[in-house]
């Protein structure tokens, strides 16, 4: 009977040691992942305060226009006409 208890105790002790080792490995992996996640924002190329999907400004600073022959013409307001004229004179 005592021999059986010693065997059971040895098995339980071995299982406890295995579980403890696995727990320690998981804890170290978790710490490594936490440090990787913590360093991610500092490695981002996006400046702080901008959204990742926010488009960048057009580097050409030009605008393309498409004319449609099927749609009615749109009248520019007097203010828009003045702005266009000023841009042409300055350019």
PDB file of N, CA and C in Angstrom:
ATOM      1  N   UNK A   1       0.820  -1.191   0.000  1.00  0.00           N
ATOM      2  CA  UNK A   1       0.000   0.000   0.000  1.00  0.00           C
ATOM      3  C   UNK A   1       0.870   1.264   0.000  1.00  0.00           C
ATOM      4  N   UNK A   2       1.884   1.313   0.824  1.00  0.00           N
ATOM      5  CA  UNK A   2       2.765   2.474   0.891  1.00  0.00           C
ATOM      6  C   UNK A   2       3.485   2.651  -0.446  1.00  0.00           C
ATOM      7  N   UNK A   3       3.858   1.560  -1.075  1.00  0.00           N
ATOM      8  CA  UNK A   3       4.536   1.610  -2.376  1.00  0.00           C
ATOM      9  C   UNK A   3       3.629   2.256  -3.430  1.00  0.00           C
ATOM     10  N   UNK A   4       2.322   1.959  -3.402  1.00  0.00           N
ATOM     11  CA  UNK A   4       1.370   2.549  -4.353  1.00  0.00           C
ATOM     12  C   UNK A   4       1.245   4.051  -4.128  1.00  0.00           C
ATOM     13  N   UNK A   5       1.211   4.471  -2.874  1.00  0.00           N
ATOM     14  CA  UNK A   5       1.136   5.902  -2.575  1.00  0.00           C
ATOM     15  C   UNK A   5       2.389   6.636  -3.057  1.00  0.00           C
ATOM     16  N   UNK A   6       3.538   6.005  -2.915  1.00  0.00           N
ATOM     17  CA  UNK A   6       4.781   6.626  -3.380  1.00  0.00           C
ATOM     18  C   UNK A   6       4.765   6.772  -4.900  1.00  0.00           C
ATOM     19  N   UNK A   7       4.261   5.738  -5.599  1.00  0.00           N
ATOM     20  CA  UNK A   7       4.161   5.825  -7.060  1.00  0.00           C
ATOM     21  C   UNK A   7       3.205   6.937  -7.498  1.00  0.00           C
ATOM     22  N   UNK A   8       2.045   7.002  -6.838  1.00  0.00           N
ATOM     23  CA  UNK A   8       1.063   8.049  -7.160  1.00  0.00           C
ATOM     24  C   UNK A   8       1.653   9.421  -6.868  1.00  0.00           C
ATOM     25  N   UNK A   9       2.330   9.539  -5.732  1.00  0.00           N
ATOM     26  CA  UNK A   9       2.954  10.819  -5.372  1.00  0.00           C
ATOM     27  C   UNK A   9       4.023  11.219  -6.396  1.00  0.00           C
ATOM     28  N   UNK A  10       4.810  10.268  -6.855  1.00  0.00           N
ATOM     29  CA  UNK A  10       5.852  10.551  -7.852  1.00  0.00           C
ATOM     30  C   UNK A  10       5.229  10.995  -9.174  1.00  0.00           C
ATOM     31  N   UNK A  11       4.130  10.348  -9.589  1.00  0.00           N
ATOM     32  CA  UNK A  11       3.448  10.742 -10.830  1.00  0.00           C
ATOM     33  C   UNK A  11       2.868  12.147 -10.717  1.00  0.00           C
ATOM     34  N   UNK A  12       2.228  12.419  -9.589  1.00  0.00           N
ATOM     35  CA  UNK A  12       1.652  13.752  -9.375  1.00  0.00           C
ATOM     36  C   UNK A  12       2.754  14.800  -9.345  1.00  0.00           C
ATOM     37  N   UNK A  13       3.854  14.485  -8.693  1.00  0.00           N
ATOM     38  CA  UNK A  13       4.990  15.410  -8.628  1.00  0.00           C
ATOM     39  C   UNK A  13       5.553  15.685 -10.023  1.00  0.00           C
ATOM     40  N   UNK A  14       5.671  14.638 -10.852  1.00  0.00           N
ATOM     41  CA  UNK A  14       6.160  14.809 -12.222  1.00  0.00           C
ATOM     42  C   UNK A  14       5.207  15.639 -13.065  1.00  0.00           C
ATOM     43  N   UNK A  15       3.901  15.370 -12.919  1.00  0.00           N
ATOM     44  CA  UNK A  15       2.903  16.155 -13.660  1.00  0.00           C
ATOM     45  C   UNK A  15       2.934  17.622 -13.233  1.00  0.00           C
ATOM     46  N   UNK A  16       3.088  17.860 -11.932  1.00  0.00           N
ATOM     47  CA  UNK A  16       3.165  19.233 -11.435  1.00  0.00           C
ATOM     48  C   UNK A  16       4.386  19.946 -12.019  1.00  0.00           C
ATOM     49  N   UNK A  17       5.511  19.270 -12.069  1.00  0.00           N
ATOM     50  CA  UNK A  17       6.726  19.873 -12.626  1.00  0.00           C
ATOM     51  C   UNK A  17       6.545  20.196 -14.109  1.00  0.00           C
ATOM     52  N   UNK A  18       5.929  19.265 -14.866  1.00  0.00           N
ATOM     53  CA  UNK A  18       5.673  19.514 -16.291  1.00  0.00           C
ATOM     54  C   UNK A  18       4.757  20.721 -16.487  1.00  0.00           C
ATOM     55  N   UNK A  19       3.676  20.762 -15.703  1.00  0.00           N
ATOM     56  CA  UNK A  19       2.744  21.887 -15.822  1.00  0.00           C
ATOM     57  C   UNK A  19       3.413  23.204 -15.437  1.00  0.00           C
ATOM     58  N   UNK A  20       4.232  23.169 -14.408  1.00  0.00           N
ATOM     59  CA  UNK A  20       4.925  24.380 -13.983  1.00  0.00           C
ATOM     60  C   UNK A  20       5.882  24.870 -15.070  1.00  0.00           C
ATOM     61  N   UNK A  21       6.603  23.952 -15.717  1.00  0.00           N
ATOM     62  CA  UNK A  21       7.506  24.337 -16.808  1.00  0.00           C
ATOM     63  C   UNK A  21       6.736  24.936 -17.984  1.00  0.00           C
ATOM     64  N   UNK A  22       5.607  24.317 -18.320  1.00  0.00           N
ATOM     65  CA  UNK A  22       4.792  24.841 -19.424  1.00  0.00           C
ATOM     66  C   UNK A  22       4.241  26.224 -19.090  1.00  0.00           C
ATOM     67  N   UNK A  23       3.837  26.413 -17.835  1.00  0.00           N
ATOM     68  CA  UNK A  23       3.346  27.721 -17.407  1.00  0.00           C
ATOM     69  C   UNK A  23       4.441  28.783 -17.525  1.00  0.00           C
ATOM     70  N   UNK A  24       5.642  28.449 -17.112  1.00  0.00           N
ATOM     71  CA  UNK A  24       6.755  29.397 -17.188  1.00  0.00           C
ATOM     72  C   UNK A  24       7.068  29.742 -18.647  1.00  0.00           C
ATOM     73  N   UNK A  25       7.006  28.750 -19.551  1.00  0.00           N
ATOM     74  CA  UNK A  25       7.246  29.016 -20.968  1.00  0.00           C
ATOM     75  C   UNK A  25       6.175  29.942 -21.535  1.00  0.00           C
ATOM     76  N   UNK A  26       4.911  29.683 -21.181  1.00  0.00           N
ATOM     77  CA  UNK A  26       3.828  30.545 -21.654  1.00  0.00           C
ATOM     78  C   UNK A  26       3.986  31.968 -21.123  1.00  0.00           C
ATOM     79  N   UNK A  27       4.381  32.098 -19.880  1.00  0.00           N
ATOM     80  CA  UNK A  27       4.569  33.426 -19.295  1.00  0.00           C
ATOM     81  C   UNK A  27       5.678  34.186 -20.017  1.00  0.00           C
ATOM     82  N   UNK A  28       6.767  33.497 -20.361  1.00  0.00           N
ATOM     83  CA  UNK A  28       7.856  34.186 -21.061  1.00  0.00           C
ATOM     84  C   UNK A  28       7.440  34.559 -22.483  1.00  0.00           C
ATOM     85  N   UNK A  29       6.667  33.696 -23.155  1.00  0.00           N
ATOM     86  CA  UNK A  29       6.171  34.034 -24.494  1.00  0.00           C
ATOM     87  C   UNK A  29       5.216  35.228 -24.432  1.00  0.00           C
ATOM     88  N   UNK A  30       4.383  35.266 -23.405  1.00  0.00           N
ATOM     89  CA  UNK A  30       3.451  36.379 -23.241  1.00  0.00           C
ATOM     90  C   UNK A  30       4.206  37.689 -23.030  1.00  0.00           C
ATOM     91  N   UNK A  31       5.255  37.671 -22.237  1.00  0.00           N
ATOM     92  CA  UNK A  31       6.057  38.880 -22.027  1.00  0.00           C
ATOM     93  C   UNK A  31       6.705  39.341 -23.327  1.00  0.00           C
ATOM     94  N   UNK A  32       7.171  38.387 -24.140  1.00  0.00           N
ATOM     95  CA  UNK A  32       7.779  38.740 -25.426  1.00  0.00           C
ATOM     96  C   UNK A  32       6.746  39.365 -26.352  1.00  0.00           C
ATOM     97  N   UNK A  33       5.541  38.804 -26.383  1.00  0.00           N
ATOM     98  CA  UNK A  33       4.478  39.371 -27.218  1.00  0.00           C
ATOM     99  C   UNK A  33       4.082  40.762 -26.741  1.00  0.00           C
ATOM    100  N   UNK A  34       4.001  40.951 -25.436  1.00  0.00           N
ATOM    101  CA  UNK A  34       3.653  42.267 -24.897  1.00  0.00           C
ATOM    102  C   UNK A  34       4.687  43.311 -25.294  1.00  0.00           C
ATOM    103  N   UNK A  35       5.947  42.957 -25.256  1.00  0.00           N
ATOM    104  CA  UNK A  35       6.983  43.924 -25.636  1.00  0.00           C
ATOM    105  C   UNK A  35       6.929  44.212 -27.134  1.00  0.00           C
ATOM    106  N   UNK A  36       6.595  43.206 -27.948  1.00  0.00           N
ATOM    107  CA  UNK A  36       6.461  43.437 -29.390  1.00  0.00           C
ATOM    108  C   UNK A  36       5.294  44.365 -29.684  1.00  0.00           C
ATOM    109  N   UNK A  37       4.163  44.145 -29.022  1.00  0.00           N
ATOM    110  CA  UNK A  37       2.988  44.991 -29.234  1.00  0.00           C
ATOM    111  C   UNK A  37       3.264  46.405 -28.740  1.00  0.00           C
ATOM    112  N   UNK A  38       3.967  46.540 -27.646  1.00  0.00           N
ATOM    113  CA  UNK A  38       4.268  47.869 -27.107  1.00  0.00           C
ATOM    114  C   UNK A  38       5.183  48.652 -28.041  1.00  0.00           C
ATOM    115  N   UNK A  39       6.031  47.966 -28.784  1.00  0.00           N
ATOM    116  CA  UNK A  39       6.953  48.672 -29.672  1.00  0.00           C
ATOM    117  C   UNK A  39       6.352  48.946 -31.044  1.00  0.00           C
ATOM    118  N   UNK A  40       5.192  48.416 -31.349  1.00  0.00           N
ATOM    119  CA  UNK A  40       4.593  48.599 -32.675  1.00  0.00           C
ATOM    120  C   UNK A  40       4.277  50.055 -33.010  1.00  0.00           C
ATOM    121  N   UNK A  41       3.605  50.828 -32.158  1.00  0.00           N
ATOM    122  CA  UNK A  41       3.295  52.209 -32.544  1.00  0.00           C
ATOM    123  C   UNK A  41       4.535  53.060 -32.796  1.00  0.00           C
ATOM    124  N   UNK A  42       5.623  52.779 -32.117  1.00  0.00           N
ATOM    125  CA  UNK A  42       6.824  53.581 -32.322  1.00  0.00           C
ATOM    126  C   UNK A  42       7.468  53.277 -33.666  1.00  0.00           C
ATOM    127  N   UNK A  43       7.197  52.100 -34.234  1.00  0.00           N
ATOM    128  CA  UNK A  43       7.787  51.754 -35.522  1.00  0.00           C
ATOM    129  C   UNK A  43       6.882  52.137 -36.687  1.00  0.00           C
ATOM    130  N   UNK A  44       5.729  52.718 -36.417  1.00  0.00           N
ATOM    131  CA  UNK A  44       4.792  53.094 -37.474  1.00  0.00           C
ATOM    132  C   UNK A  44       5.302  54.302 -38.238  1.00  0.00           C
ATOM    133  N   UNK A  45       5.110  54.310 -39.552  1.00  0.00           N
ATOM    134  CA  UNK A  45       5.542  55.426 -40.384  1.00  0.00           C
ATOM    135  C   UNK A  45       4.527  56.560 -40.370  1.00  0.00           C
ATOM    136  N   UNK A  46       3.309  56.295 -39.927  1.00  0.00           N
ATOM    137  CA  UNK A  46       2.266  57.309 -39.877  1.00  0.00           C
ATOM    138  C   UNK A  46       2.547  58.273 -38.719  1.00  0.00           C
ATOM    139  N   UNK A  47       2.383  59.562 -38.942  1.00  0.00           N
ATOM    140  CA  UNK A  47       2.535  60.501 -37.827  1.00  0.00           C
ATOM    141  C   UNK A  47       1.369  60.349 -36.857  1.00  0.00           C
ATOM    142  N   UNK A  48       1.609  60.695 -35.611  1.00  0.00           N
ATOM    143  CA  UNK A  48       0.566  60.593 -34.605  1.00  0.00           C
ATOM    144  C   UNK A  48      -0.587  61.516 -34.971  1.00  0.00           C
ATOM    145  N   UNK A  49      -1.802  61.052 -34.765  1.00  0.00           N
ATOM    146  CA  UNK A  49      -2.974  61.864 -35.025  1.00  0.00           C
ATOM    147  C   UNK A  49      -3.564  61.682 -36.403  1.00  0.00           C
ATOM    148  N   UNK A  50      -2.931  60.916 -37.271  1.00  0.00           N
ATOM    149  CA  UNK A  50      -3.504  60.688 -38.594  1.00  0.00           C
ATOM    150  C   UNK A  50      -4.004  59.258 -38.678  1.00  0.00           C
ATOM    151  N   UNK A  51      -5.085  59.095 -39.386  1.00  0.00           N
ATOM    152  CA  UNK A  51      -5.661  57.769 -39.544  1.00  0.00           C
ATOM    153  C   UNK A  51      -4.899  57.002 -40.604  1.00  0.00           C
ATOM    154  N   UNK A  52      -4.843  55.681 -40.496  1.00  0.00           N
ATOM    155  CA  UNK A  52      -4.088  54.911 -41.487  1.00  0.00           C
ATOM    156  C   UNK A  52      -4.698  54.974 -42.882  1.00  0.00           C
ATOM    157  N   UNK A  53      -6.010  55.190 -42.986  1.00  0.00           N
ATOM    158  CA  UNK A  53      -6.656  55.255 -44.289  1.00  0.00           C
ATOM    159  C   UNK A  53      -6.747  56.655 -44.847  1.00  0.00           C
ATOM    160  N   UNK A  54      -6.184  57.625 -44.145  1.00  0.00           N
ATOM    161  CA  UNK A  54      -6.283  59.013 -44.586  1.00  0.00           C
ATOM    162  C   UNK A  54      -5.394  59.216 -45.813  1.00  0.00           C
ATOM    163  N   UNK A  55      -5.960  59.678 -46.919  1.00  0.00           N
ATOM    164  CA  UNK A  55      -5.144  59.840 -48.126  1.00  0.00           C
ATOM    165  C   UNK A  55      -4.148  60.989 -47.995  1.00  0.00           C
ATOM    166  N   UNK A  56      -3.041  60.848 -48.682  1.00  0.00           N
ATOM    167  CA  UNK A  56      -2.047  61.912 -48.696  1.00  0.00           C
ATOM    168  C   UNK A  56      -2.440  62.951 -49.733  1.00  0.00           C
ATOM    169  N   UNK A  57      -1.917  64.159 -49.583  1.00  0.00           N
ATOM    170  CA  UNK A  57      -2.203  65.211 -50.550  1.00  0.00           C
ATOM    171  C   UNK A  57      -1.584  64.851 -51.890  1.00  0.00           C
ATOM    172  N   UNK A  58      -2.208  65.350 -52.947  1.00  0.00           N
ATOM    173  CA  UNK A  58      -1.726  65.089 -54.295  1.00  0.00           C
ATOM    174  C   UNK A  58      -0.395  65.811 -54.488  1.00  0.00           C
ATOM    175  N   UNK A  59       0.685  65.093 -54.750  1.00  0.00           N
ATOM    176  CA  UNK A  59       1.985  65.755 -54.906  1.00  0.00           C
ATOM    177  C   UNK A  59       2.075  66.581 -56.188  1.00  0.00           C
ATOM    178  N   UNK A  60       1.220  66.298 -57.167  1.00  0.00           N
ATOM    179  CA  UNK A  60       1.256  67.045 -58.427  1.00  0.00           C
ATOM    180  C   UNK A  60       0.558  68.395 -58.297  1.00  0.00           C
ATOM    181  N   UNK A  61      -0.294  68.523 -57.304  1.00  0.00           N
ATOM    182  CA  UNK A  61      -1.084  69.732 -57.092  1.00  0.00           C
ATOM    183  C   UNK A  61      -1.847  70.114 -58.353  1.00  0.00           C
ATOM    184  N   UNK A  62      -2.440  69.139 -58.963  1.00  0.00           N
ATOM    185  CA  UNK A  62      -3.247  69.408 -60.153  1.00  0.00           C
ATOM    186  C   UNK A  62      -4.577  68.694 -60.017  1.00  0.00           C
ATOM    187  N   UNK A  63      -5.490  69.078 -60.880  1.00  0.00           N
ATOM    188  CA  UNK A  63      -6.818  68.508 -60.848  1.00  0.00           C
ATOM    189  C   UNK A  63      -7.198  68.097 -62.262  1.00  0.00           C
ATOM    190  N   UNK A  64      -7.740  66.915 -62.410  1.00  0.00           N
ATOM    191  CA  UNK A  64      -8.208  66.459 -63.710  1.00  0.00           C
ATOM    192  C   UNK A  64      -9.707  66.713 -63.821  1.00  0.00           C
ATOM    193  N   UNK A  65     -10.156  67.108 -65.007  1.00  0.00           N
ATOM    194  CA  UNK A  65     -11.558  67.437 -65.226  1.00  0.00           C
ATOM    195  C   UNK A  65     -12.115  66.509 -66.283  1.00  0.00           C
ATOM    196  N   UNK A  66     -13.348  66.080 -66.060  1.00  0.00           N
ATOM    197  CA  UNK A  66     -14.043  65.251 -67.041  1.00  0.00           C
ATOM    198  C   UNK A  66     -15.289  66.005 -67.469  1.00  0.00           C
ATOM    199  N   UNK A  67     -15.458  66.184 -68.777  1.00  0.00           N
ATOM    200  CA  UNK A  67     -16.642  66.841 -69.304  1.00  0.00           C
ATOM    201  C   UNK A  67     -17.595  65.784 -69.823  1.00  0.00           C
ATOM    202  N   UNK A  68     -18.851  65.975 -69.539  1.00  0.00           N
ATOM    203  CA  UNK A  68     -19.873  65.056 -70.022  1.00  0.00           C
ATOM    204  C   UNK A  68     -20.783  65.813 -70.973  1.00  0.00           C
ATOM    205  N   UNK A  69     -21.078  65.230 -72.098  1.00  0.00           N
ATOM    206  CA  UNK A  69     -21.948  65.907 -73.074  1.00  0.00           C
ATOM    207  C   UNK A  69     -23.406  65.635 -72.791  1.00  0.00           C
ATOM    208  N   UNK A  70     -23.704  64.691 -71.903  1.00  0.00           N
ATOM    209  CA  UNK A  70     -25.102  64.362 -71.630  1.00  0.00           C
ATOM    210  C   UNK A  70     -25.679  65.129 -70.454  1.00  0.00           C
ATOM    211  N   UNK A  71     -24.853  65.662 -69.588  1.00  0.00           N
ATOM    212  CA  UNK A  71     -25.378  66.380 -68.429  1.00  0.00           C
ATOM    213  C   UNK A  71     -25.490  67.868 -68.742  1.00  0.00           C
ATOM    214  N   UNK A  72     -26.448  68.549 -68.113  1.00  0.00           N
ATOM    215  CA  UNK A  72     -26.574  69.994 -68.346  1.00  0.00           C
ATOM    216  C   UNK A  72     -25.384  70.741 -67.755  1.00  0.00           C
ATOM    217  N   UNK A  73     -25.095  71.894 -68.299  1.00  0.00           N
ATOM    218  CA  UNK A  73     -23.981  72.703 -67.802  1.00  0.00           C
ATOM    219  C   UNK A  73     -24.329  73.301 -66.449  1.00  0.00           C
ATOM    220  N   UNK A  74     -23.314  73.479 -65.653  1.00  0.00           N
ATOM    221  CA  UNK A  74     -23.495  74.071 -64.331  1.00  0.00           C
ATOM    222  C   UNK A  74     -22.918  75.473 -64.378  1.00  0.00           C
ATOM    223  N   UNK A  75     -23.724  76.432 -63.958  1.00  0.00           N
ATOM    224  CA  UNK A  75     -23.283  77.823 -63.942  1.00  0.00           C
ATOM    225  C   UNK A  75     -22.435  78.076 -62.704  1.00  0.00           C
ATOM    226  N   UNK A  76     -21.329  78.749 -62.895  1.00  0.00           N
ATOM    227  CA  UNK A  76     -20.492  79.141 -61.771  1.00  0.00           C
ATOM    228  C   UNK A  76     -21.063  80.395 -61.138  1.00  0.00           C
ATOM    229  N   UNK A  77     -20.929  80.490 -59.831  1.00  0.00           N
ATOM    230  CA  UNK A  77     -21.366  81.709 -59.163  1.00  0.00           C
ATOM    231  C   UNK A  77     -20.383  82.829 -59.492  1.00  0.00           C
ATOM    232  N   UNK A  78     -20.794  84.057 -59.240  1.00  0.00           N
ATOM    233  CA  UNK A  78     -19.923  85.206 -59.509  1.00  0.00           C
ATOM    234  C   UNK A  78     -18.622  85.096 -58.719  1.00  0.00           C
ATOM    235  N   UNK A  79     -18.722  84.603 -57.500  1.00  0.00           N
ATOM    236  CA  UNK A  79     -17.529  84.461 -56.655  1.00  0.00           C
ATOM    237  C   UNK A  79     -16.558  83.455 -57.269  1.00  0.00           C
ATOM    238  N   UNK A  80     -17.066  82.317 -57.754  1.00  0.00           N
ATOM    239  CA  UNK A  80     -16.206  81.310 -58.377  1.00  0.00           C
ATOM    240  C   UNK A  80     -15.585  81.836 -59.667  1.00  0.00           C
ATOM    241  N   UNK A  81     -16.343  82.632 -60.423  1.00  0.00           N
ATOM    242  CA  UNK A  81     -15.805  83.216 -61.656  1.00  0.00           C
ATOM    243  C   UNK A  81     -14.655  84.165 -61.332  1.00  0.00           C
ATOM    244  N   UNK A  82     -14.822  84.961 -60.266  1.00  0.00           N
ATOM    245  CA  UNK A  82     -13.771  85.892 -59.859  1.00  0.00           C
ATOM    246  C   UNK A  82     -12.516  85.130 -59.417  1.00  0.00           C
ATOM    247  N   UNK A  83     -12.705  84.040 -58.670  1.00  0.00           N
ATOM    248  CA  UNK A  83     -11.557  83.246 -58.235  1.00  0.00           C
ATOM    249  C   UNK A  83     -10.821  82.652 -59.428  1.00  0.00           C
ATOM    250  N   UNK A  84     -11.566  82.150 -60.410  1.00  0.00           N
ATOM    251  CA  UNK A  84     -10.941  81.592 -61.612  1.00  0.00           C
ATOM    252  C   UNK A  84     -10.149  82.655 -62.360  1.00  0.00           C
ATOM    253  N   UNK A  85     -10.718  83.859 -62.455  1.00  0.00           N
ATOM    254  CA  UNK A  85     -10.038  84.942 -63.172  1.00  0.00           C
ATOM    255  C   UNK A  85      -8.766  85.354 -62.433  1.00  0.00           C
ATOM    256  N   UNK A  86      -8.833  85.422 -61.112  1.00  0.00           N
ATOM    257  CA  UNK A  86      -7.655  85.784 -60.314  1.00  0.00           C
ATOM    258  C   UNK A  86      -6.566  84.729 -60.486  1.00  0.00           C
ATOM    259  N   UNK A  87      -6.951  83.457 -60.475  1.00  0.00           N
ATOM    260  CA  UNK A  87      -5.967  82.386 -60.658  1.00  0.00           C
ATOM    261  C   UNK A  87      -5.308  82.468 -62.027  1.00  0.00           C
ATOM    262  N   UNK A  88      -6.082  82.784 -63.050  1.00  0.00           N
ATOM    263  CA  UNK A  88      -5.507  82.899 -64.400  1.00  0.00           C
ATOM    264  C   UNK A  88      -4.541  84.078 -64.483  1.00  0.00           C
ATOM    265  N   UNK A  89      -4.892  85.187 -63.830  1.00  0.00           N
ATOM    266  CA  UNK A  89      -4.026  86.363 -63.872  1.00  0.00           C
ATOM    267  C   UNK A  89      -2.737  86.125 -63.081  1.00  0.00           C
ATOM    268  N   UNK A  90      -2.835  85.423 -61.956  1.00  0.00           N
ATOM    269  CA  UNK A  90      -1.651  85.155 -61.140  1.00  0.00           C
ATOM    270  C   UNK A  90      -0.766  84.098 -61.782  1.00  0.00           C
ATOM    271  N   UNK A  91      -1.371  83.142 -62.465  1.00  0.00           N
ATOM    272  CA  UNK A  91      -0.619  82.012 -63.030  1.00  0.00           C
ATOM    273  C   UNK A  91       0.128  82.386 -64.236  1.00  0.00           C
TER     274      UNK A  91
END
